[in-house]
Amino acid sequence: MAHIDNLINSIKDPQLRVALRAEYEKVTKSRRLGLVFDRHLPESVVLPGFTIREGEKVQILLGDGSEDPTELDGSGVWTVTKAGAKSAQLRDKNGECREVPTAQLVTAREFGDPIYPGLVSTGRVVRGGGAGGDDGGKPFHTVINSENYHALEALLFAYEGQVDAIYIDPPYNTGARDWKYNNDYVDDADPYRHSKWLSFIERRLILAKRLLNPKDSVLIVTIDEKEYLRLGLLLEQVFANARITMVTSSINAGGSTRTGTFARSAEYLFFVQVGASHPAALPLDEEWNPVKTVNKQDLYWNRLIRSGTQPFRTTHPNLFYPVFIRNTADGPVFDSVGQPFYGEGWRNVAAPPGCAAVWPIRQDGREGRWQISAEALRELIALGYARIGTWKDAATSLSYLKQGERKKVDDGLFPVTGHRADGSVITDGSGYRARYVPNDIWRLTSHDAGNSGSRLLARFLPDRTFPFAKALYAVEDALRFFVIKKTDALILDFFAGSGTTAHAVMRLNRQDGGKRRSICVTNNEVGAAERAALLAQGLKPGDEAWEALGICDYITKPRIHAAITGTTSTGEPVKGDYRFIDEFPMADGFEENAEFFTLTYEDPALVTLGRRFEAIAPLLWLRAGATGERIDRIPDEGWAMPPAAVYGVLFDTNAWGPFVAAAALRDDLVHAFIVTDSLVEYQQIIAKLDPALKTTRLYADYVRSFEINIRA
C-alpha cells in the first residue's frame, strides 16, 4: 500500500497524478481488509410440533413420496395467511401465494424474528447436596437441549459477563453430514461451505464474547486443519483485544490414514485469553515436556554475588558492603552485615573479633556487588533464607533464596525440617514437583481420542455408540490451566456433544473440593443411521420415539447421569478406574448435581400476564446460582422466599412490606426479583433492601431481555 502511494506521488504530470489518486481511493475505500466472507442471512430454525396458526412463519416439507419427508423443499420461509385443519394458504416475501397441506408444514423462526424462551426441566440427579439452599452442597450442572444460538441468547439474562471459561468443539466441515445450516446439511461440495461455516460460528462467538468475564476469562476452541486458518482469523476479529495462542495436540499417536497425504495425528486448540487471563504454572508430569527437570528434590540457593548484567560496584555502589562471618565447630555462622562502603580503602575495614569480612569481589579480583541490599540480607538471615558455603575465610561463598524459592517454603511445598548452623532452613523436597507452563506442542498418552474418548464413553453407555467423543483428560487438562485457582468457576460448552466438558469439570472438582459449575448446550439431532431407521418406521422429528434417540436424550444426559451415579445406562456399576491425576473406580461416581432442561418458545403475552411463570422460573434460578430450592409457582401471598431457596420473588408489589422484612432476616439470600412495570416503584422497593443483594426487575425486564434472536 505504501509503495503504491509512493509511486503515485512520483508521477510528474499533476492531472494524471490527481486522477490516479482519485481512482485509487475509490478502490481502497471499497476494499475490506482482514477475513472476508459472505455473511449468509437469515439463519433459520424449524420448530417441529408447533401449531400451524395464521400469521405463523413456516417452511414446507417435501411431503409424500420423498425418501426423507423431514427435509425441506427449499422454497424458503412462508407466512400463513389462512390456517385450516387440512390445508393452509401461504404467502412469501415476494407476494407469491400457494396452498399446502397443513401436515406438510413446520413452524420456523428466522434470524431476526423475536423469540421468547423458557426452560422446562426434564429430570435431575442429586448426589452433592445443594438442593436445600445454603446447606454447603454443590450447585447444579446444567444441560440444555436447544439450538445453541437461542440458548446462548437466553443465557445472557443469567450470565452476561460472568462466565470464566468456554470450551467448544464445533463442527469441522469435514464431510457431507457434519452440521446443518438453515436446517439442511452442508455438503462438502458446497462452494459456500466455508463462508456458511464462518457465518454460523461468528454469530455464536459474538454471543460467547458477551458471556465471558471481560476481566479474566478464556475461550478454548478445538479445530482440525479444515478450518483452523479461517477460525484463527475470525477469532482475531471477534476478540481483537485478547491474547490468542494455538496449541498442537496429538490425539492419535498412530495417525488416521488419509489417501494421498500424511496420516492425521493432531488437532489444534485456540486459547483466547480475555483480560488478565493466563495459564497457571502446574506440577506437570515429565510427559508434558521431557526436556524439563520436573522433580527437583531441593531448593535452588542463588549466589549472593551478582553475575550477568551490571555485575560491578560502579553501577550499584549501595550494594557493595561487607558480610561478617565466623567459623565454629558446627560450621560457619553469620555475625553481622556491614553498611555500604562508597569510598576507597574498603580493605582497611576491620571485622569484628574472630570474624572474616566477605566482600563481593569477583574471581578476577575486580570489585563486584551483591544481589540485594544490606537491609534485605539481614531480613533473610533472620528468616533462614541466607546460607554460608564451605569455610574459605574471606573467600567463602554466600547464597540466598530468591522470592520464588522462598514462596515454595512459605506455601509448604518444601516443609522446613530443621536449620543449619548458619540458621539457614533445611527442607524436605521429596514430595515436590516443579510447576511450569508447558510449551505449545502436547503429546500425552491421556489425550488419545480413542482410549480416553470413545472407548471411555462406552464404559458409561455400553448399549450406545457415539463417534468422535472428546478425550476426557484432554478437556480436563485444557481447563485446568485456567480454572485451577477458581474453585467456583462457571464453565460453558455450547457444542456439548456427549457431555465431556461437564464430566471433566466434575473431575476437577473432586481433585480439590471445588464447586465449579458447567453449562452444556446441545441439540437433539439423531445420527444418520438412526434417522434412516426412524424414517423407515414412518416417524418424524417431534415424535417421542424419534426424540428419544437424539444426542441430548440418548447420549448427553445418560452420560452425565452415569458419571455422577457410577451406574451405566444399562443399570450396572461402571467398570474400570479413572486414570491420570486422580485415580479411583468409575463406579464411585461423583458428589455432584445436575439438572436437564429443554428450551421452549413462549407466548410473550402469557409470560407478561404471569400465566407462564413456570417457563421462566428455571432462568431465575440459574441467575441466582443454580443452587437451592427453585421457585416454580406464584403463591397467594404475592411473594416467595422459601427457606431452602437463595433468592426471592416479589410478584405483587403491594406485599413489599413482608417481602423486605423476610429478606432482612436472611444472610444467605443472593438475589431478589421484583415484578413491576414501574421503574420508580422498583427503585423504591430495592432501596429498602440490603445494597449488597442483587436485584432484577420483571416482567418488563423479562420481555426486553428475552426478546432474543434480534438481528444486529
XYZ file of C-alpha atoms in Angstrom:
712
model
C 0.000 0.000 0.000
C 2.754 2.461 0.965
C 4.707 1.533 -2.185
C 1.684 2.350 -4.384
C 1.329 5.692 -2.610
C 4.967 6.466 -3.353
C 4.570 5.505 -6.993
C 1.547 7.809 -7.420
C 3.362 10.664 -5.719
C 6.288 10.208 -8.113
C 4.131 10.966 -11.181
C 5.180 14.344 -12.558
C 2.020 15.120 -14.540
C -0.244 16.778 -11.903
C -3.503 15.974 -13.699
C -2.582 12.299 -14.128
C -1.414 12.149 -10.520
C -4.724 13.563 -9.233
C -6.785 11.273 -11.483
C -4.900 8.157 -10.418
C -5.137 9.183 -6.780
C -8.923 9.563 -7.076
C -9.347 6.146 -8.718
C -7.028 4.506 -6.206
C -9.019 5.908 -3.274
C -12.243 4.550 -4.770
C -10.769 1.065 -4.814
C -9.236 1.192 -1.347
C -12.377 2.584 0.295
C -14.471 -0.300 -1.020
C -11.919 -2.950 -0.071
C -12.471 -4.924 3.124
C -9.325 -5.950 4.974
C -8.920 -8.963 7.221
C -11.062 -12.087 6.969
C -13.533 -11.586 4.118
C -16.536 -13.884 3.751
C -20.190 -13.742 2.749
C -22.346 -13.421 5.862
C -25.255 -15.658 4.996
C -28.557 -14.341 6.327
C -31.002 -15.258 7.518
C -30.252 -18.339 9.575
C -33.472 -20.124 10.463
C -34.575 -22.901 12.759
C -37.627 -25.139 12.461
C -39.809 -25.946 15.472
C -41.486 -29.340 14.948
C -44.674 -29.885 16.913
C -45.784 -26.238 16.981
C -49.364 -25.496 15.971
C -49.776 -24.009 12.498
C -51.662 -20.724 13.018
C -52.493 -17.649 10.991
C -49.554 -15.234 10.917
C -47.067 -18.015 11.742
C -43.875 -18.372 9.719
C -43.441 -21.849 8.247
C -41.338 -23.907 5.903
C -42.617 -26.647 3.626
C -41.591 -30.288 3.984
C -41.017 -32.434 0.901
C -44.056 -34.493 1.850
C -45.346 -37.792 0.467
C -43.206 -39.656 -2.000
C -39.927 -38.278 -0.663
C -37.210 -40.565 0.610
C -36.888 -38.213 3.574
C -40.166 -36.419 4.338
C -38.449 -34.412 7.127
C -36.364 -32.488 4.614
C -37.465 -29.068 3.408
C -38.455 -28.370 -0.151
C -36.031 -25.461 -0.464
C -38.675 -22.819 -1.181
C -37.743 -20.796 1.910
C -39.872 -19.217 4.614
C -43.601 -18.513 4.094
C -46.232 -16.768 6.205
C -49.574 -18.444 6.913
C -52.424 -16.195 5.748
C -55.163 -18.723 6.497
C -54.867 -21.930 8.519
C -57.168 -24.899 8.215
C -57.259 -28.412 9.594
C -56.306 -29.954 6.253
C -54.600 -27.156 4.340
C -53.162 -23.681 4.772
C -52.769 -20.713 2.482
C -49.289 -19.192 2.361
C -47.585 -16.060 1.068
C -43.856 -15.472 0.644
C -41.875 -12.213 0.840
C -42.398 -11.579 -2.887
C -46.172 -11.822 -2.596
C -46.430 -15.261 -4.210
C -49.261 -17.367 -2.764
C -49.862 -21.100 -2.612
C -51.972 -23.645 -0.738
C -50.219 -26.526 1.036
C -51.450 -29.452 3.186
C -51.134 -28.464 6.846
C -49.378 -31.747 7.635
C -46.610 -30.696 5.249
C -45.793 -27.501 7.191
C -43.398 -26.908 10.045
C -43.151 -23.714 12.102
C -39.942 -21.723 11.550
C -38.078 -18.776 13.042
C -35.635 -16.697 11.023
C -32.657 -14.792 12.328
C -34.265 -11.513 13.343
C -37.641 -12.893 14.437
C -38.375 -12.239 18.136
C -38.272 -15.398 20.249
C -39.298 -15.706 23.890
C -37.530 -18.660 25.501
C -38.353 -20.653 28.576
C -36.933 -23.798 30.160
C -38.717 -26.970 31.178
C -36.962 -29.452 33.433
C -36.686 -32.996 32.099
C -35.002 -34.542 35.127
C -32.218 -34.152 37.644
C -29.681 -36.183 39.587
C -28.652 -35.109 43.103
C -25.608 -36.558 44.878
C -23.841 -33.410 46.067
C -26.324 -31.686 48.373
C -27.137 -28.161 47.300
C -30.835 -28.836 46.752
C -31.648 -27.471 50.188
C -30.271 -23.982 49.758
C -27.324 -22.877 51.880
C -26.504 -26.385 53.078
C -22.886 -26.395 51.941
C -23.723 -28.563 48.962
C -22.787 -28.247 45.331
C -24.527 -26.094 42.718
C -26.162 -27.835 39.777
C -24.505 -28.552 36.468
C -26.952 -27.718 33.687
C -27.694 -29.441 30.393
C -29.916 -27.591 27.911
C -31.463 -29.314 24.911
C -31.697 -26.487 22.395
C -30.487 -24.912 19.201
C -27.371 -23.329 20.640
C -27.760 -19.799 19.266
C -31.082 -19.338 21.047
C -29.735 -20.961 24.209
C -26.799 -18.533 24.257
C -29.157 -15.573 23.921
C -31.271 -16.904 26.792
C -28.173 -17.412 28.936
C -27.257 -13.739 28.548
C -30.048 -12.956 31.020
C -28.437 -15.112 33.675
C -24.729 -14.924 32.947
C -23.673 -11.975 30.765
C -20.083 -11.095 31.701
C -19.887 -13.870 34.305
C -18.550 -16.967 32.514
C -14.983 -17.922 33.467
C -14.260 -20.407 30.697
C -15.883 -21.592 27.482
C -14.747 -24.849 25.891
C -16.199 -25.732 22.485
C -15.556 -28.343 19.833
C -17.544 -27.013 16.850
C -18.290 -28.937 13.627
C -15.310 -29.046 11.298
C -16.686 -29.056 7.732
C -15.081 -32.454 7.134
C -17.913 -34.260 5.350
C -21.409 -34.130 3.959
C -23.343 -34.637 7.213
C -21.283 -32.865 9.864
C -23.504 -29.871 10.519
C -26.577 -28.020 9.343
C -27.139 -24.515 8.069
C -30.751 -23.397 7.656
C -31.880 -26.894 8.617
C -30.023 -28.614 5.765
C -26.710 -30.451 5.956
C -23.892 -28.506 4.307
C -22.490 -30.712 1.575
C -18.697 -30.942 1.357
C -19.012 -29.920 -2.303
C -20.934 -26.737 -1.449
C -18.819 -23.824 -2.777
C -20.095 -21.645 0.085
C -19.441 -24.165 2.852
C -16.587 -22.132 4.354
C -18.473 -18.837 4.395
C -21.569 -20.573 5.759
C -19.414 -22.126 8.470
C -17.865 -18.754 9.329
C -21.293 -17.087 9.445
C -22.559 -19.871 11.689
C -19.583 -19.646 14.071
C -19.252 -15.850 14.083
C -22.767 -15.262 15.432
C -22.148 -17.663 18.277
C -18.714 -16.257 19.091
C -20.180 -12.755 19.352
C -22.620 -14.034 21.987
C -19.835 -16.003 23.690
C -17.817 -12.796 23.983
C -20.700 -11.139 25.824
C -20.957 -14.086 28.221
C -17.256 -14.171 29.084
C -15.969 -12.198 32.068
C -14.114 -9.266 30.450
C -11.685 -9.044 33.375
C -10.400 -12.618 33.353
C -11.723 -15.495 31.245
C -10.766 -17.857 28.461
C -12.348 -19.306 25.323
C -10.917 -22.664 24.227
C -11.793 -23.868 20.722
C -10.647 -27.182 19.248
C -10.441 -27.472 15.477
C -8.811 -29.543 12.728
C -6.915 -28.497 9.612
C -10.072 -27.956 7.536
C -10.943 -24.664 9.250
C -8.136 -23.690 11.635
C -6.768 -20.967 9.351
C -10.148 -19.271 8.943
C -11.026 -19.770 12.587
C -7.792 -18.099 13.690
C -8.574 -15.005 11.621
C -12.182 -14.965 12.833
C -11.080 -15.138 16.467
C -8.699 -12.234 15.908
C -11.569 -10.152 14.531
C -14.130 -11.004 17.207
C -11.656 -10.884 20.115
C -9.443 -8.063 18.882
C -8.031 -7.249 22.338
C -7.450 -10.809 23.528
C -4.248 -12.807 23.522
C -4.659 -15.821 21.225
C -2.403 -18.870 21.325
C -2.668 -22.052 19.259
C -1.592 -25.402 20.692
C -0.983 -28.536 18.638
C -2.235 -31.643 20.437
C -1.628 -35.262 19.428
C -4.917 -37.152 19.727
C -3.937 -40.290 17.806
C -0.309 -41.370 18.065
C -0.673 -43.863 15.212
C -2.412 -41.366 12.959
C -5.560 -41.723 10.890
C -4.711 -42.787 7.340
C -5.621 -40.324 4.585
C -5.307 -41.274 0.944
C -2.664 -39.335 -0.922
C -1.268 -37.410 2.028
C 0.072 -37.722 5.561
C -1.852 -39.504 8.296
C -3.703 -37.197 10.674
C -2.452 -37.335 14.253
C -3.163 -33.912 15.722
C -5.824 -31.327 16.295
C -5.446 -27.687 17.254
C -6.604 -25.746 20.295
C -7.048 -21.990 20.223
C -6.771 -20.375 23.658
C -8.363 -16.914 23.592
C -7.266 -15.207 26.816
C -9.516 -12.286 27.764
C -8.437 -9.580 30.194
C -5.858 -10.765 32.716
C -6.352 -14.445 31.856
C -3.203 -16.572 31.813
C -2.399 -20.263 32.229
C -1.291 -21.229 35.725
C 2.023 -22.975 36.304
C 1.197 -26.526 37.384
C 3.087 -29.554 38.749
C 3.181 -31.473 35.474
C 4.446 -34.941 34.673
C 7.578 -35.318 32.549
C 5.413 -36.360 29.580
C 4.325 -32.733 29.174
C 7.888 -31.702 28.393
C 10.602 -34.349 28.821
C 13.337 -31.739 28.346
C 12.463 -30.007 31.623
C 13.549 -31.186 35.061
C 10.197 -31.599 36.741
C 11.101 -33.270 40.035
C 13.604 -31.111 41.914
C 14.349 -32.523 45.329
C 15.864 -29.352 46.789
C 15.512 -25.607 46.681
C 17.820 -23.574 44.466
C 20.148 -21.387 46.504
C 21.209 -18.469 44.340
C 24.701 -16.987 44.697
C 24.646 -13.702 46.581
C 27.338 -12.113 44.392
C 25.950 -10.595 41.216
C 26.738 -12.154 37.837
C 25.345 -11.435 34.386
C 24.359 -7.852 33.573
C 25.760 -4.891 35.539
C 27.801 -7.019 37.954
C 30.173 -4.288 39.115
C 30.306 -1.932 42.061
C 30.301 1.127 39.818
C 26.661 0.682 38.705
C 25.224 -0.070 42.155
C 27.575 1.308 44.829
C 24.955 0.805 47.554
C 25.282 -2.980 47.045
C 28.972 -3.010 47.914
C 29.188 -3.882 51.610
C 30.884 -6.474 53.882
C 29.258 -9.562 55.399
C 30.970 -10.684 58.595
C 31.084 -14.427 59.300
C 32.982 -16.614 61.722
C 33.832 -20.281 61.815
C 32.619 -22.551 64.647
C 32.907 -26.223 65.481
C 29.458 -26.732 63.957
C 30.262 -24.750 60.817
C 30.396 -21.121 59.682
C 27.772 -18.689 61.006
C 26.671 -15.132 60.298
C 27.900 -12.469 62.714
C 26.578 -9.272 61.150
C 26.108 -7.332 57.929
C 28.029 -4.084 57.433
C 26.982 -0.833 55.786
C 27.580 0.086 52.122
C 31.115 1.366 51.571
C 31.310 4.150 48.980
C 34.942 5.239 49.051
C 38.354 3.674 48.652
C 40.143 1.753 51.372
C 37.489 -0.909 51.922
C 40.322 -3.380 52.602
C 41.075 -1.444 55.786
C 37.598 -2.034 57.245
C 38.086 -4.013 60.472
C 35.997 -7.137 61.011
C 34.605 -7.966 64.474
C 36.985 -10.098 66.585
C 37.145 -13.698 65.292
C 35.308 -12.831 62.071
C 36.190 -12.683 58.393
C 34.850 -9.918 56.160
C 33.374 -11.243 52.917
C 33.173 -8.616 50.163
C 31.649 -9.046 46.689
C 34.991 -9.468 44.961
C 34.939 -11.317 41.638
C 37.323 -14.165 40.832
C 39.412 -11.893 38.613
C 39.869 -9.506 41.552
C 37.515 -6.787 40.310
C 35.079 -5.139 42.661
C 31.616 -6.594 42.147
C 28.349 -6.165 44.026
C 25.802 -8.183 45.920
C 22.355 -9.058 44.510
C 20.373 -7.460 47.350
C 20.720 -4.617 49.835
C 22.291 -4.950 53.272
C 18.898 -4.479 54.955
C 17.276 -7.152 52.784
C 20.099 -9.591 53.574
C 19.660 -9.022 57.316
C 15.955 -9.913 56.969
C 16.743 -13.078 55.003
C 19.343 -14.174 57.548
C 16.740 -13.803 60.313
C 14.244 -15.903 58.306
C 16.774 -18.625 57.469
C 16.813 -17.752 53.782
C 20.564 -16.925 53.563
C 23.298 -19.558 53.617
C 27.099 -19.819 54.006
C 29.186 -22.192 51.892
C 32.299 -24.136 52.864
C 34.604 -22.030 55.038
C 37.277 -20.282 52.955
C 37.833 -17.276 55.156
C 37.226 -14.033 53.212
C 36.631 -16.053 50.026
C 33.721 -18.028 51.498
C 30.725 -18.090 49.146
C 27.321 -16.823 50.236
C 23.897 -17.678 48.796
C 20.237 -16.873 49.367
C 16.738 -17.910 48.322
C 15.042 -15.715 45.746
C 11.383 -14.794 46.108
C 10.073 -17.751 44.088
C 12.024 -20.275 46.164
C 11.016 -18.567 49.415
C 7.367 -18.846 48.367
C 7.770 -22.613 47.987
C 8.807 -22.750 51.637
C 6.100 -20.322 52.758
C 3.439 -22.323 50.888
C 4.544 -25.591 52.465
C 5.739 -27.164 49.217
C 9.145 -27.610 50.873
C 8.415 -28.279 54.566
C 11.117 -26.999 56.956
C 12.622 -29.903 58.887
C 15.427 -28.039 60.688
C 18.157 -25.398 60.424
C 21.893 -25.458 59.714
C 24.463 -23.871 61.980
C 24.224 -20.640 59.990
C 20.471 -20.539 60.584
C 19.512 -21.456 57.002
C 16.498 -23.696 56.585
C 16.737 -27.422 55.917
C 13.760 -28.554 53.845
C 12.186 -31.788 52.619
C 11.623 -31.737 48.859
C 10.827 -35.414 48.383
C 7.187 -34.737 47.570
C 7.740 -31.678 45.401
C 7.176 -31.430 41.668
C 8.212 -28.344 39.756
C 5.408 -26.165 38.442
C 5.540 -24.694 34.977
C 3.519 -23.756 31.911
C 4.168 -26.253 29.085
C 5.067 -25.465 25.505
C 2.549 -25.402 22.646
C 3.019 -29.000 21.451
C 1.223 -31.574 23.591
C 1.988 -35.283 23.224
C 0.233 -37.032 26.085
C -0.987 -40.598 26.333
C -4.019 -39.396 28.283
C -5.192 -37.237 25.369
C -5.706 -40.143 22.992
C -9.171 -39.713 21.467
C -9.732 -43.455 21.278
C -8.842 -44.693 24.755
C -9.852 -41.545 26.640
C -12.712 -40.610 24.324
C -14.891 -43.141 22.517
C -13.773 -46.234 24.445
C -14.032 -44.468 27.787
C -17.550 -43.271 26.916
C -18.530 -46.852 26.092
C -17.897 -47.810 29.718
C -20.723 -45.496 30.775
C -23.037 -46.183 27.821
C -22.325 -49.819 26.871
C -25.526 -50.136 24.838
C -24.943 -46.987 22.745
C -22.393 -45.586 20.353
C -21.200 -42.048 19.752
C -18.490 -41.232 17.185
C -15.550 -38.975 17.892
C -16.085 -38.303 21.601
C -13.523 -35.884 23.023
C -10.826 -37.307 25.281
C -11.959 -36.692 28.865
C -8.485 -35.983 30.206
C -7.651 -33.637 27.300
C -10.621 -31.393 28.130
C -9.809 -31.619 31.827
C -6.188 -30.573 31.272
C -7.042 -27.685 28.937
C -9.452 -26.233 31.501
C -7.196 -26.893 34.497
C -4.626 -24.280 33.433
C -7.289 -21.559 33.688
C -9.662 -22.635 36.482
C -7.295 -24.314 38.951
C -7.463 -21.216 41.171
C -11.178 -20.613 40.511
C -12.882 -23.293 42.565
C -16.319 -21.787 41.881
C -15.751 -21.173 38.160
C -18.640 -21.115 35.692
C -17.783 -23.117 32.562
C -19.840 -23.237 29.354
C -19.849 -25.608 26.375
C -22.398 -24.799 23.663
C -21.315 -27.603 21.318
C -21.539 -30.113 24.143
C -21.875 -33.343 22.156
C -21.607 -36.269 24.542
C -21.060 -34.024 27.603
C -17.304 -34.453 28.040
C -16.891 -30.909 29.396
C -19.318 -31.483 32.276
C -17.576 -34.787 33.052
C -14.186 -33.024 33.070
C -15.433 -30.268 35.401
C -16.672 -32.901 37.869
C -13.220 -34.495 37.784
C -11.610 -31.128 38.545
C -13.987 -30.558 41.468
C -13.136 -33.913 43.014
C -9.425 -33.129 42.904
C -9.636 -30.011 45.068
C -13.139 -29.974 46.560
C -14.231 -27.234 44.176
C -17.770 -26.122 43.356
C -17.219 -25.346 39.688
C -20.365 -25.422 37.595
C -20.803 -26.395 33.966
C -23.497 -25.481 31.452
C -23.758 -27.778 28.449
C -25.881 -26.901 25.429
C -26.585 -29.474 22.725
C -29.384 -30.173 20.299
C -31.289 -33.439 19.951
C -30.305 -34.361 16.405
C -30.333 -38.088 15.648
C -27.462 -39.853 13.931
C -27.569 -40.750 10.243
C -28.171 -44.484 10.896
C -30.874 -43.853 13.498
C -32.501 -41.286 11.220
C -32.835 -43.787 8.374
C -34.296 -46.422 10.683
C -36.796 -43.975 12.171
C -37.906 -42.761 8.766
C -38.429 -46.364 7.699
C -40.839 -46.685 10.639
C -42.782 -43.641 9.473
C -41.553 -41.438 12.325
C -40.506 -37.788 12.157
C -38.840 -35.134 14.370
C -41.030 -34.254 17.310
C -42.318 -37.830 17.717
C -41.469 -39.312 21.104
C -39.638 -42.300 19.635
C -37.608 -40.001 17.373
C -36.602 -37.593 20.147
C -35.616 -40.473 22.436
C -32.728 -41.271 20.071
C -31.499 -37.676 19.784
C -27.997 -36.853 21.007
C -29.144 -34.963 24.107
C -31.650 -37.544 25.352
C -29.789 -40.635 24.153
C -26.155 -39.696 24.867
C -25.515 -36.449 26.785
C -27.997 -36.800 29.633
C -27.368 -40.549 30.211
C -23.586 -39.984 30.151
C -23.716 -37.271 32.824
C -26.171 -39.325 34.896
C -23.877 -42.357 34.646
C -20.773 -40.328 35.532
C -22.395 -38.919 38.695
C -24.032 -42.135 39.895
C -21.321 -44.555 38.761
C -24.039 -46.664 37.134
C -24.165 -47.378 33.392
C -27.097 -46.771 31.060
C -27.894 -50.482 31.481
C -28.028 -50.268 35.278
C -24.677 -51.896 36.092
C -21.747 -50.396 38.017
C -19.324 -48.707 35.620
C -16.289 -50.934 35.107
C -12.729 -49.678 35.316
C -10.836 -46.884 37.017
C -10.177 -43.287 36.147
C -6.526 -42.614 35.388
C -4.145 -39.679 35.486
C -4.053 -37.029 38.236
C -6.878 -38.663 40.217
C -7.217 -42.453 40.019
C -10.317 -44.063 41.524
C -13.070 -46.508 40.486
C -15.527 -45.083 37.968
C -18.285 -46.842 39.881
C -17.702 -44.404 42.774
C -19.278 -41.627 40.738
C -19.141 -38.005 41.881
C -20.723 -35.986 44.670
C -22.272 -33.629 42.153
C -25.703 -32.441 40.998
C -27.106 -31.951 37.514
C -30.408 -30.842 36.054
C -31.594 -31.296 32.491
C -33.721 -28.766 30.594
C -35.305 -28.286 27.198
C -35.593 -24.785 25.752
C -39.179 -23.785 24.981
C -40.597 -20.973 22.856
C -43.164 -18.982 24.824
C -46.032 -16.622 24.053
C -44.861 -13.213 25.394
C -48.412 -12.183 26.260
C -48.848 -15.192 28.536
C -45.445 -14.638 30.149
C -46.178 -10.988 30.871
C -49.535 -11.856 32.400
C -47.840 -14.349 34.705
C -49.569 -17.338 33.148
C -46.287 -18.969 32.133
C -44.141 -18.209 35.157
C -43.115 -21.867 35.376
C -41.410 -21.471 31.981
C -39.114 -18.678 33.138
C -38.671 -19.968 36.706
C -35.542 -22.011 35.830
C -33.945 -18.926 34.266
C -34.354 -17.021 37.540
C -32.922 -19.982 39.452
C -29.923 -20.127 37.115
C -29.305 -16.406 37.550
C -29.339 -16.874 41.330
C -26.599 -19.515 41.127
C -28.376 -22.811 40.293
C -28.426 -23.943 43.898
C -31.107 -24.485 46.499
C -34.857 -24.749 46.006
C -36.400 -23.336 42.845
C -39.468 -21.072 42.999
C -41.759 -22.634 40.395
C -45.163 -21.108 41.188
C -46.797 -17.831 42.189
C -48.054 -18.088 45.804
C -51.250 -16.489 47.063
C -49.247 -14.234 49.398
C -47.806 -12.384 46.420
C -44.188 -13.158 47.250
C -41.947 -16.197 47.652
C -38.745 -16.737 49.590
C -38.591 -20.396 50.722
C -36.063 -21.205 53.462
C -34.279 -23.636 51.117
C -34.029 -21.054 48.290
C -31.244 -18.491 47.988
C -33.391 -15.924 46.201
C -36.842 -14.392 46.462
C -39.511 -13.156 44.048
C -41.927 -10.315 44.795
C -44.894 -10.931 42.493
C -47.254 -8.317 43.976
C -45.656 -5.013 44.930
C -48.464 -4.424 47.452
C -46.768 -7.156 49.503
C -43.411 -5.368 49.561
C -43.503 -4.956 53.354
C -43.368 -8.624 54.400
C -41.035 -9.368 51.477
C -38.491 -6.764 52.615
C -38.848 -7.865 56.230
C -38.231 -11.508 55.304
C -35.198 -10.559 53.209
C -33.692 -8.678 56.152
C -33.668 -11.910 58.189
C -31.781 -13.887 55.547
C -27.995 -13.758 55.392
C -27.879 -16.428 52.663
C -30.038 -14.534 50.158
C -28.164 -13.667 46.939
C -30.861 -12.278 44.623
C -34.286 -10.630 44.621
C -36.607 -10.414 41.614
C -39.236 -7.647 41.658
C -42.259 -7.922 39.354
C -43.383 -4.438 38.339
C -43.808 -2.416 35.178
C -42.887 0.760 37.050
C -39.210 1.626 37.261
C -39.916 4.133 40.043
C -41.733 1.513 42.103
C -38.893 -0.939 41.521
C -36.307 1.595 42.706
C -38.346 2.453 45.806
C -38.528 -1.219 46.811
C -34.874 -2.107 46.214
C -33.861 0.971 48.222
C -35.284 -0.829 51.259
C -33.244 -3.993 50.606
C -29.621 -4.712 51.512
C -27.477 -2.867 48.920
C -25.307 -5.986 48.586
C -28.298 -8.001 47.361
C -28.508 -8.366 43.581
C -31.878 -7.356 42.159
C -33.695 -7.714 38.825
C -36.969 -6.239 37.599
C -39.602 -8.478 35.938
C -41.693 -8.815 33.692
C -40.916 -5.770 31.585
C -37.289 -6.667 32.119
C -38.040 -10.231 31.048
C -39.719 -9.264 27.791
C -36.851 -6.915 26.907
C -34.125 -9.364 27.916
C -35.721 -12.396 26.330
C -36.911 -10.966 23.072
C -33.983 -12.814 21.585
C -32.907 -13.559 18.032
C -32.968 -9.863 17.075
C -30.797 -9.107 14.077
C -27.783 -6.970 14.963
